[in-house]
Every structure is written in C-alpha cells, then in structure tokens.
XYZ file of N, CA and C in Angstrom:
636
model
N -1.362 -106.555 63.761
C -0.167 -106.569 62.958
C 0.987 -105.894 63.675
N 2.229 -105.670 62.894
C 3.370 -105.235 63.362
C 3.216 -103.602 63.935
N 2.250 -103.106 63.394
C 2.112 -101.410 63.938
C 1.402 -101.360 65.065
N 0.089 -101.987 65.610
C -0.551 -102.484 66.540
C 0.900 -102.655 67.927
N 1.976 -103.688 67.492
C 2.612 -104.340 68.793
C 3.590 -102.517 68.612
N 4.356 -102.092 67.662
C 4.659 -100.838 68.141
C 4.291 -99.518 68.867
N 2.850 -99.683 68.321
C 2.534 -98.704 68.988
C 1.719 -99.284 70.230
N 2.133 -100.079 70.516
C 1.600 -100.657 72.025
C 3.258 -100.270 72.788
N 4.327 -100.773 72.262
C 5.819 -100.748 72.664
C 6.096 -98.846 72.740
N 5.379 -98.791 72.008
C 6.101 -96.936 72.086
C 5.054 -96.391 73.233
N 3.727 -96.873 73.046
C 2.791 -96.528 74.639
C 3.875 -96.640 76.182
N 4.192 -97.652 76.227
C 4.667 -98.441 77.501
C 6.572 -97.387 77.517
N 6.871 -97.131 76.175
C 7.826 -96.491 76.197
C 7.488 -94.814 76.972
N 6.604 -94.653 76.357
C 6.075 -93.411 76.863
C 5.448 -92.702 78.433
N 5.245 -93.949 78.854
C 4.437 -94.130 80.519
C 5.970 -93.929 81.233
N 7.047 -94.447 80.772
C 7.604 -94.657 81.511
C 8.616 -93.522 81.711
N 8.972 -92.967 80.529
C 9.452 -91.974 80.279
C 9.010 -90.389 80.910
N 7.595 -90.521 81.362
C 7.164 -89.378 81.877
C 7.658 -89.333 83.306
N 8.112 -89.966 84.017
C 8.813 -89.765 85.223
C 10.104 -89.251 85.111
N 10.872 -88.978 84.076
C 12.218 -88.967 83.960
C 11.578 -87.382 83.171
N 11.060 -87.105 82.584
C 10.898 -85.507 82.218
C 11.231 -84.660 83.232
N 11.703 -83.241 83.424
C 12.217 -82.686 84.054
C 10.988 -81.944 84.436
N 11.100 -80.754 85.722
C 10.050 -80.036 86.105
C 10.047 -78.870 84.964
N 10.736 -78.502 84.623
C 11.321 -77.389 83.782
C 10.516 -77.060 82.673
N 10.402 -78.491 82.559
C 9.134 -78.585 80.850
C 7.965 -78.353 81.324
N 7.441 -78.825 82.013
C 6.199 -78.561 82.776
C 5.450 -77.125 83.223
N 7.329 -76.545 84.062
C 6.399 -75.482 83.925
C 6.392 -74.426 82.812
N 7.605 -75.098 81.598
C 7.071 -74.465 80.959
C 5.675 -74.541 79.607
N 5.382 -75.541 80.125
C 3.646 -75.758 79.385
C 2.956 -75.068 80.002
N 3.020 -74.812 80.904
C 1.665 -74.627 81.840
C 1.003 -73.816 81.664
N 1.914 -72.534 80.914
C 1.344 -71.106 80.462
C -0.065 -71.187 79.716
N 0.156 -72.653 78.796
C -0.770 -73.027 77.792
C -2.258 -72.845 78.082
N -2.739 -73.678 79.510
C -4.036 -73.588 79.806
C -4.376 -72.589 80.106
N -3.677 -70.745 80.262
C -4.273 -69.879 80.391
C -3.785 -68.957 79.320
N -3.863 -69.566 77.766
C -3.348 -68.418 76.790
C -4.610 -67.704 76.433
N -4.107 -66.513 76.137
C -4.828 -65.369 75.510
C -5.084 -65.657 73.642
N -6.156 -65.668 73.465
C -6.165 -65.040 71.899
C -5.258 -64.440 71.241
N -5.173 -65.127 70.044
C -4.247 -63.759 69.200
C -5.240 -62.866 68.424
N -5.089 -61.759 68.700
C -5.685 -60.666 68.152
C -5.878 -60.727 66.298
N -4.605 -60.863 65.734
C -4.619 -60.994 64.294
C -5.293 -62.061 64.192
N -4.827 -63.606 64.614
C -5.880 -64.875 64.173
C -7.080 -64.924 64.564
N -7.943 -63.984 65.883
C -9.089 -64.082 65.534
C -9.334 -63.688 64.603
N -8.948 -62.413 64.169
C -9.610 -61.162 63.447
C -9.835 -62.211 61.838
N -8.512 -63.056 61.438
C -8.423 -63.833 60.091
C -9.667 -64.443 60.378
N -9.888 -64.994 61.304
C -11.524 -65.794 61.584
C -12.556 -65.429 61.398
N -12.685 -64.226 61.971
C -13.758 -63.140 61.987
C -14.244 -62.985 60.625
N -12.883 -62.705 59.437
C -13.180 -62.237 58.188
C -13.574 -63.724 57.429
N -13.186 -65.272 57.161
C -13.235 -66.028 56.752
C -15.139 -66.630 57.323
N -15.601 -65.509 58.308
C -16.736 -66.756 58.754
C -17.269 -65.479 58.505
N -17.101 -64.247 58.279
C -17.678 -63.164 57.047
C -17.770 -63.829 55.309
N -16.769 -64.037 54.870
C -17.013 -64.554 53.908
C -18.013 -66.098 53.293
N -17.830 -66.537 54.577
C -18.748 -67.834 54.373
C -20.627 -67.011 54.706
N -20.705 -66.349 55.225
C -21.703 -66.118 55.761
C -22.087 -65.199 54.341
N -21.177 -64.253 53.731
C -21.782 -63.817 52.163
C -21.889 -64.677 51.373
N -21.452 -66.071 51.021
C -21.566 -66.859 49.900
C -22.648 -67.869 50.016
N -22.991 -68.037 51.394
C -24.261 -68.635 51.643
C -25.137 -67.435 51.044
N -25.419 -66.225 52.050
C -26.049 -65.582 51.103
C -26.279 -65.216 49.762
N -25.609 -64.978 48.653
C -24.981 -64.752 47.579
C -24.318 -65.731 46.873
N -24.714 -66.970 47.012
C -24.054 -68.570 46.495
C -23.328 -68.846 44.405
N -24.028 -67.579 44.487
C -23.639 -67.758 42.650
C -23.115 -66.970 42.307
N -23.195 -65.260 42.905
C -22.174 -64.233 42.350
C -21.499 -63.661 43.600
N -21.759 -63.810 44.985
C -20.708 -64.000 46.103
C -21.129 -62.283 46.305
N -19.906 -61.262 47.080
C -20.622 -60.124 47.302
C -19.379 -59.250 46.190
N -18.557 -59.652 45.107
C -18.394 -58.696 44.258
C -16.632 -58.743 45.037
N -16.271 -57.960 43.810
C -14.719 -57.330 44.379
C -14.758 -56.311 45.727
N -13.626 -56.038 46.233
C -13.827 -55.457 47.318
C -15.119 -55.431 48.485
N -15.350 -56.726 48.834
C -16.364 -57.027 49.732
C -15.925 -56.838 50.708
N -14.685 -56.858 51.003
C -14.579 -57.159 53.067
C -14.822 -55.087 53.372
N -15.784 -54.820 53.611
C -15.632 -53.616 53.917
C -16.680 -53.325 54.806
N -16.348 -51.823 55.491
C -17.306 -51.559 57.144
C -18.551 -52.360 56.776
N -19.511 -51.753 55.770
C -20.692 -51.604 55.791
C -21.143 -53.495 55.385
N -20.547 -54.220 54.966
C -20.739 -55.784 54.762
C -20.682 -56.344 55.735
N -20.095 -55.958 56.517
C -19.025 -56.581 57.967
C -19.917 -56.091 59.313
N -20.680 -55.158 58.834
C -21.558 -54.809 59.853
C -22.941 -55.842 59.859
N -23.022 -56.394 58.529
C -24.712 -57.187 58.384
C -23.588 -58.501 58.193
N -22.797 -59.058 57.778
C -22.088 -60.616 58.078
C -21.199 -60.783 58.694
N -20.643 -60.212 59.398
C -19.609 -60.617 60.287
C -19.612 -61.304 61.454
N -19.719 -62.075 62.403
C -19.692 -62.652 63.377
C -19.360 -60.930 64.352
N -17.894 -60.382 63.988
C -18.058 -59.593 64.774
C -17.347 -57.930 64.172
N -18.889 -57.397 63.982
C -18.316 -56.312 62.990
C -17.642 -55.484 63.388
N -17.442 -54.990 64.204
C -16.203 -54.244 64.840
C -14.791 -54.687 64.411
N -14.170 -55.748 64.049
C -13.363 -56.499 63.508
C -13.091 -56.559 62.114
N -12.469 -55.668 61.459
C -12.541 -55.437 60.052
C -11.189 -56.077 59.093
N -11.339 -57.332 58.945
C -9.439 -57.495 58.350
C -10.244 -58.194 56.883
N -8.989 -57.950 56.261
C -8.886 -58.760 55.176
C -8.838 -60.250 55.188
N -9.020 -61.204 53.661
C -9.227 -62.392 54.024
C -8.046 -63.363 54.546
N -7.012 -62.283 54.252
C -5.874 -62.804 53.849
C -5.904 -64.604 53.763
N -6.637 -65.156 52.788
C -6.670 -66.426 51.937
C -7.224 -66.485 50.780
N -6.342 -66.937 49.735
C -7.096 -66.964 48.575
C -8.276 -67.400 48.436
N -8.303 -68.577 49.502
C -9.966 -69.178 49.538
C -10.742 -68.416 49.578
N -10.571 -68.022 50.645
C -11.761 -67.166 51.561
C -11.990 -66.422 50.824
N -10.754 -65.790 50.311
C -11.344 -64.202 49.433
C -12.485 -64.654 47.865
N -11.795 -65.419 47.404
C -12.550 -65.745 46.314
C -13.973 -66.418 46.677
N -14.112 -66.579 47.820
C -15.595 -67.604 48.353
C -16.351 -65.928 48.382
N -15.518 -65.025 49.222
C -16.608 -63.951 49.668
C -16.818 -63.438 48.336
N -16.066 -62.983 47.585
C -15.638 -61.978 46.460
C -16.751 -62.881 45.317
N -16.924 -64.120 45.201
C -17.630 -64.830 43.617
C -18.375 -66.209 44.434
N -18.347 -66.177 45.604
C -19.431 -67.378 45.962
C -18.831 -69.015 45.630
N -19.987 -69.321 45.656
C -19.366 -70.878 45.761
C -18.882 -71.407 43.963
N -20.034 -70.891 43.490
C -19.656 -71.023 42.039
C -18.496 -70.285 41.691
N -17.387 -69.071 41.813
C -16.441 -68.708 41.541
C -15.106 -69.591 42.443
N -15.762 -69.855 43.824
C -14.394 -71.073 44.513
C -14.120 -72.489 43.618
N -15.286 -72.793 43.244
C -15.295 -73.713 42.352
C -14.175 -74.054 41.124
N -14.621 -72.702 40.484
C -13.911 -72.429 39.387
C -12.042 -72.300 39.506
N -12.131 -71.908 40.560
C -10.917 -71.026 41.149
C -9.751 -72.836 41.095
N -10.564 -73.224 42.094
C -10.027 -74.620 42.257
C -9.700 -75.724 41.587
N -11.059 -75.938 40.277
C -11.028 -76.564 39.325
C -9.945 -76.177 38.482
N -9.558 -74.888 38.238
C -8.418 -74.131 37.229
C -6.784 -75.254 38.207
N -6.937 -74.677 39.628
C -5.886 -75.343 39.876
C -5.520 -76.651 39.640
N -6.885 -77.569 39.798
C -6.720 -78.621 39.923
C -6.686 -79.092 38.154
N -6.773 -78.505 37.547
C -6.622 -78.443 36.387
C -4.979 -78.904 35.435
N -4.433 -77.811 36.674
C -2.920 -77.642 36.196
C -2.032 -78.810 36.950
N -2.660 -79.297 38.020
C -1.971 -80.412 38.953
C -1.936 -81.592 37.852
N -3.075 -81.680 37.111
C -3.232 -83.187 36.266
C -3.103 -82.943 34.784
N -2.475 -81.244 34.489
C -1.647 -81.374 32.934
C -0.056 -81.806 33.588
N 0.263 -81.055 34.620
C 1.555 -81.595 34.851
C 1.773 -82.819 35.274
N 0.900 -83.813 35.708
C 1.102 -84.873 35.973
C 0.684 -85.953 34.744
N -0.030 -85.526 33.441
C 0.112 -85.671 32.232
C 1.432 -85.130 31.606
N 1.833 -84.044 31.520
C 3.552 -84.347 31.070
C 4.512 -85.607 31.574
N 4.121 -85.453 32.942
C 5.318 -86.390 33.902
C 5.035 -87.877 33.124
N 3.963 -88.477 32.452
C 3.994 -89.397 32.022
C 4.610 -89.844 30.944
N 4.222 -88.849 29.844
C 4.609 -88.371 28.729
C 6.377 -88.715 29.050
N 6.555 -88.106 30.107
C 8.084 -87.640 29.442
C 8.801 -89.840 30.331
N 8.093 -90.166 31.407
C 8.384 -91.482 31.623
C 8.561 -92.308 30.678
N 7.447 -92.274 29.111
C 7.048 -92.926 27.826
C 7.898 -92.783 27.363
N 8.581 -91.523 26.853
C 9.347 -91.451 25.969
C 10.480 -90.188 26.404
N 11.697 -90.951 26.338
C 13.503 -90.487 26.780
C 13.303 -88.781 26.048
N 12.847 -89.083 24.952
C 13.163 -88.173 23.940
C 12.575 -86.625 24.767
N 11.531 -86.582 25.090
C 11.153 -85.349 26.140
C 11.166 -84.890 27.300
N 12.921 -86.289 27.126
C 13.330 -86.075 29.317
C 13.590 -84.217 29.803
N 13.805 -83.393 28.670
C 14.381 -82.255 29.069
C 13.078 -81.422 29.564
N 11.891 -81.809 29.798
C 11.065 -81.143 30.311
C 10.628 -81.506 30.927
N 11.581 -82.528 32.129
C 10.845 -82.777 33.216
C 11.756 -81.692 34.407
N 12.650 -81.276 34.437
C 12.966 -79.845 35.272
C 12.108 -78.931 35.120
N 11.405 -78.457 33.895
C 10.161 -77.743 33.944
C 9.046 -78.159 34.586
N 8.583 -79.084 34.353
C 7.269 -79.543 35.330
C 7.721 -79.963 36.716
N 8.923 -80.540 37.225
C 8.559 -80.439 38.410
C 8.943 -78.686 39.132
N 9.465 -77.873 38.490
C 9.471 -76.303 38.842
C 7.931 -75.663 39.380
N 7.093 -76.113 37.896
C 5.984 -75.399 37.799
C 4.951 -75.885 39.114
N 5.477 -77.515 39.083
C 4.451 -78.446 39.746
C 5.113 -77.760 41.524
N 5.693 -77.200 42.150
C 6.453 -76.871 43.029
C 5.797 -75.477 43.207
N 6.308 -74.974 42.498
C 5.200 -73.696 42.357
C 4.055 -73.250 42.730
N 3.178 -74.110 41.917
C 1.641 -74.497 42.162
C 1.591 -75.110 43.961
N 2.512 -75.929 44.467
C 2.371 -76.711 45.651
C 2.725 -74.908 46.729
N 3.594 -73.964 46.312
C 3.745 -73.324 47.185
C 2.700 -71.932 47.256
N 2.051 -72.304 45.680
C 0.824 -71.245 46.174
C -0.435 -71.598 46.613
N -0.651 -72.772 46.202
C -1.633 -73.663 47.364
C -1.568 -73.666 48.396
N -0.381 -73.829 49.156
C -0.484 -73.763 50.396
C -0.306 -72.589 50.911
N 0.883 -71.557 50.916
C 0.741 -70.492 51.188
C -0.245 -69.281 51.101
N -1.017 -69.896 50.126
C -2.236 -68.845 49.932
C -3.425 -69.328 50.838
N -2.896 -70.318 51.600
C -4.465 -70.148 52.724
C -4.123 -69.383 53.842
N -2.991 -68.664 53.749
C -3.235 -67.331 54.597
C -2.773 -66.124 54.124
N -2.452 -66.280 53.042
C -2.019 -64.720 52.430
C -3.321 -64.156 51.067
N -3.649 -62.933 51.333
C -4.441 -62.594 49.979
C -4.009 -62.268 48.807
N -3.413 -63.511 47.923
C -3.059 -62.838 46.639
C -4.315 -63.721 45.828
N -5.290 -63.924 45.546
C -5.894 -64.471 44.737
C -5.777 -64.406 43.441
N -5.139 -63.404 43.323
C -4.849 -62.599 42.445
C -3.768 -62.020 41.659
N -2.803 -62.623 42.179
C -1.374 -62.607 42.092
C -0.895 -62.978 40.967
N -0.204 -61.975 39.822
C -0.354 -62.237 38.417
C 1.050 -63.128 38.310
N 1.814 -63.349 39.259
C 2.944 -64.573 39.230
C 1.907 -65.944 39.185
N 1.170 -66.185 39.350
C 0.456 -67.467 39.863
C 0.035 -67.294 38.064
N -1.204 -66.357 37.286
C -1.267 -66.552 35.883
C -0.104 -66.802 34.979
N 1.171 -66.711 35.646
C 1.947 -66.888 34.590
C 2.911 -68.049 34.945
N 2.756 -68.847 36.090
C 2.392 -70.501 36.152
C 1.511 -71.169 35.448
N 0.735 -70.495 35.415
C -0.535 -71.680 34.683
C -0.393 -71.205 33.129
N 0.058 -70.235 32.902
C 0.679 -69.791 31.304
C 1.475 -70.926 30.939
N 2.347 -71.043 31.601
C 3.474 -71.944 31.441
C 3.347 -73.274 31.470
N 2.474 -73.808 32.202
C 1.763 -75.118 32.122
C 1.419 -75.578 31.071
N 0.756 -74.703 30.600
C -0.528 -74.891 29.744
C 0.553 -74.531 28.420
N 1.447 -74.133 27.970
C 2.779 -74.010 26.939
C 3.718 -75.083 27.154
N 4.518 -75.668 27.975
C 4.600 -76.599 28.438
C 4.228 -77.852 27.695
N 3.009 -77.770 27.826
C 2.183 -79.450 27.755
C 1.865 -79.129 26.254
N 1.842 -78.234 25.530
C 1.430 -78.043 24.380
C 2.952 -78.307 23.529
N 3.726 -77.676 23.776
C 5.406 -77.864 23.649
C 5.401 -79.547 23.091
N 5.218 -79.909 24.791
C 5.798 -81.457 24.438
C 4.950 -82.496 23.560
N 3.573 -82.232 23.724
C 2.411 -82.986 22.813
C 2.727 -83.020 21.573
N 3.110 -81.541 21.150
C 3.861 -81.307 19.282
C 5.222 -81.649 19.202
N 5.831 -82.007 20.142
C 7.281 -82.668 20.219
C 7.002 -84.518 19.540
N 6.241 -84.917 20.244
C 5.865 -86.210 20.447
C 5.095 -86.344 19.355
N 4.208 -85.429 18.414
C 3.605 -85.715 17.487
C 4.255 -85.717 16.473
N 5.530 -85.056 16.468
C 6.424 -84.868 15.425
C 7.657 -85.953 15.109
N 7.391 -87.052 16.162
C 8.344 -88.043 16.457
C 8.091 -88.815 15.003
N 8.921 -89.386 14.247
C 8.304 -90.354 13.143
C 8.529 -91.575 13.951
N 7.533 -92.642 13.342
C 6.615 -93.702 13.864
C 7.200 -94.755 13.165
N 7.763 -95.758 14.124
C 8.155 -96.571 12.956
C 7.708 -97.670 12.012
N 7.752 -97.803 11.206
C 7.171 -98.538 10.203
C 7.796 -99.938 10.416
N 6.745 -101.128 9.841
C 7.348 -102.183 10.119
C 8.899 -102.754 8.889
N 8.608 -102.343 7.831
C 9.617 -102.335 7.243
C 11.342 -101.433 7.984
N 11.046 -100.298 8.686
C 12.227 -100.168 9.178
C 12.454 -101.154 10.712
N 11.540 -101.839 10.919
C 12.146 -102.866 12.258
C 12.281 -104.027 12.196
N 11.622 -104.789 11.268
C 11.980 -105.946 10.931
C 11.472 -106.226 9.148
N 11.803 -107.206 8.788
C 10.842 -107.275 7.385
C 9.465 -107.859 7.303
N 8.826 -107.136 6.515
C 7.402 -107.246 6.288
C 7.205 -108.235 5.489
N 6.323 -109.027 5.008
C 5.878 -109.955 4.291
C 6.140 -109.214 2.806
N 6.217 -108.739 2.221
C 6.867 -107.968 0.719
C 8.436 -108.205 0.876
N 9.206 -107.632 2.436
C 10.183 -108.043 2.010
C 10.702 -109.175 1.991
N 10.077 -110.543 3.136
C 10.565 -111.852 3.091
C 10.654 -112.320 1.859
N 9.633 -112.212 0.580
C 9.611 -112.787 -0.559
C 10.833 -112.136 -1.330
N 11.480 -111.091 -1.196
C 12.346 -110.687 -2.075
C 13.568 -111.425 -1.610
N 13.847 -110.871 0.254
C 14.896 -112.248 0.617
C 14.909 -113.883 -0.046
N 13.230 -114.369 -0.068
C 13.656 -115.704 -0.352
C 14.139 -116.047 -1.337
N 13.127 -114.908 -2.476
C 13.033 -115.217 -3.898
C 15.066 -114.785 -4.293
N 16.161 -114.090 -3.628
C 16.719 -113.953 -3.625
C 18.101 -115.251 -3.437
N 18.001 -115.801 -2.684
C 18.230 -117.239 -2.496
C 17.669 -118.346 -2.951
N 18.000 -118.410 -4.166
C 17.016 -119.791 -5.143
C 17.988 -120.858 -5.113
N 17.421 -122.379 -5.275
C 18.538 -123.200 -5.858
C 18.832 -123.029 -6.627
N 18.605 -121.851 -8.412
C 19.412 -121.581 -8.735
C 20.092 -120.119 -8.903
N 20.007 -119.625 -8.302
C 21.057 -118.713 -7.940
C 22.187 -119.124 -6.964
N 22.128 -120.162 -6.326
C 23.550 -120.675 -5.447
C 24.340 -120.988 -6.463
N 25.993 -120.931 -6.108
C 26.787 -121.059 -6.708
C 26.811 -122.872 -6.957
N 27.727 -122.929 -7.910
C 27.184 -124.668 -7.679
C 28.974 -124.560 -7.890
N 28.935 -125.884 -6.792
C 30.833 -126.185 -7.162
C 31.737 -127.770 -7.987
C-alpha cells in the first residue's frame, strides 16, 4: 500500500542524506557508546526489581507499608547496598500490597477512566448536561497526568489524586440525577395520540360545518 512505497521513499531519502550530515554530529554521538550509568536510575531499578522480588514472594499482602527499608533490601534487592525509594506509584503499591493490592490500585483507576468516559456520552445524548463536559475533561486530564507521572514519582498516596476520584464519582452522580429529572415526553405532548385524533375528527362533522 501507500505507507509501504513511503517508507521505502523516506529509506532512499535517508541513505542519501547521511553523506551530507556534518562531522560535528557524529562526534557529537559518539560519547554514547561509552556512557556511564546514572547513579539515581539504577538505584530506581534496584528498588522496582526489590519490589517485584517482594510481591512474588508475598503475592497477596505484598511486604506492608514502609517496606523499602535496610533490612528487606538486604534479603530482595538485586543490590542491597542500594537503598532508594520506589519513587512509582506502581512499584510502591506492588512492594507495599502485592499483586492483589496493584490490582486493586489499577482497577480503581481504571474505574474512573470509564465513569468519565460514561459522562462524555451522557453529555453527547443530551445538550441539556453540556455544562459538565469542562468538568470531565479537567478530571479526565488529571487522572492522564497522574498516571503517567506517577511511574516515577512516589505519591501513591497523594490525597490530591482521592479527591479526583471524589469528584468523579460526584460528577457522574450529579449528572445521572440531572437526566433522571428530565421530564419524558409523552406522546400526547408530540403529536396526537389515538384519544386525541377522535376528538379532532369527531370535531369536524358534516354537521358541524357551516353550510352556506
């Protein structure tokens, strides 16, 4: 197909183009094939393949609050001398409650991804609850920046994040009793019902027309 012949055209673009690169770039790659470790990102490693290594062990209640410490890190750590925090919500909640508490952890999120994407429908259906779609996409934004940012920072725990999912979960309750409270229309207010055609007809008789 058409992506196949481009990316054959951007190949041949590319061969050719590497002669015209300058030395400059080159050497400044070169550093690459002899970089050093970063000290902090092993150490995040160190602690994340600590935590996997307690939840295998410990698969249902994990090793408890405050797990990353000397004496854990000395029997699971890859390398116990290396003592950091998880800094990831994952990680921390995998070491801290095991697989059954990551579970949970996730399911809650993923929880709140598909009430707000249940409002967003809601409010597509019906005009009347357009004013709460600046709220859900806030909350839904929210949720996207502690998902991601929390796979390297340790807030698992971070009582701004409970009071997103507060709000979600008020939110969707808000608009459900908005929408339940809508009155429904009846067929008599949209067109006439069979009760009222007979009163129209019976209303127009040959003799009730005027006669001239």
């Amino acid at each position: 197909g058409k992506k196949w012949t481009y990316a054959a055209v951007g190949g041949v673009i590319l061969l050719a183009a590497v002669p015209l690169i300058p030395d400059a770039w080159f050497q400044r790659m070169s550093p690459i094939g002899t970089y050093r470790p970063d000290a902090s990102a092993m150490g995040r490693i160190n602690a994340w393949h600590f935590a996997i290594n307690v939840a295998l062990d410990r698969p249902l209640t994990g090793g408890g609050f405050r797990v990353f410490n000397d004496a854990l890190f000395a029997k699971y750590a890859p390398n116990p001398w290396d003592i950091h925090d998880a800094h990831s919500v994952y990680f921390e909640v995998l070491g801290e409650h095991g697989f059954v508490g990551l579970g949970l952890f996730l399911g809650l999120m993923l929880s709140c991804f598909r009430s707000l994407a249940q409002v967003r429908r809601w409010i597509e259906m019906n005009p009347s609850v357009a004013w709460a779609e600046p709220y859900q996409a806030m909350l839904r934004q929210s949720l996207i920046a502690f998902a991601v940012g929390g796979a390297f920072l340790g807030l698992a725990y971070f009582d701004l994040y409970g009071y997103v999912i507060v709000a979600i979960v008020l939110l969707k309750i808000i608009v459900r009793r908005e929408l339940s409270e809508e009155p429904e229309a009846t067929p008599s207010e949209d067109c006439p019902g069979p009760a009222d055609q007979g009163i129209l007809q019976g209303a127009v008789t040959p003799s009730s027309r005027v006669r001239s």
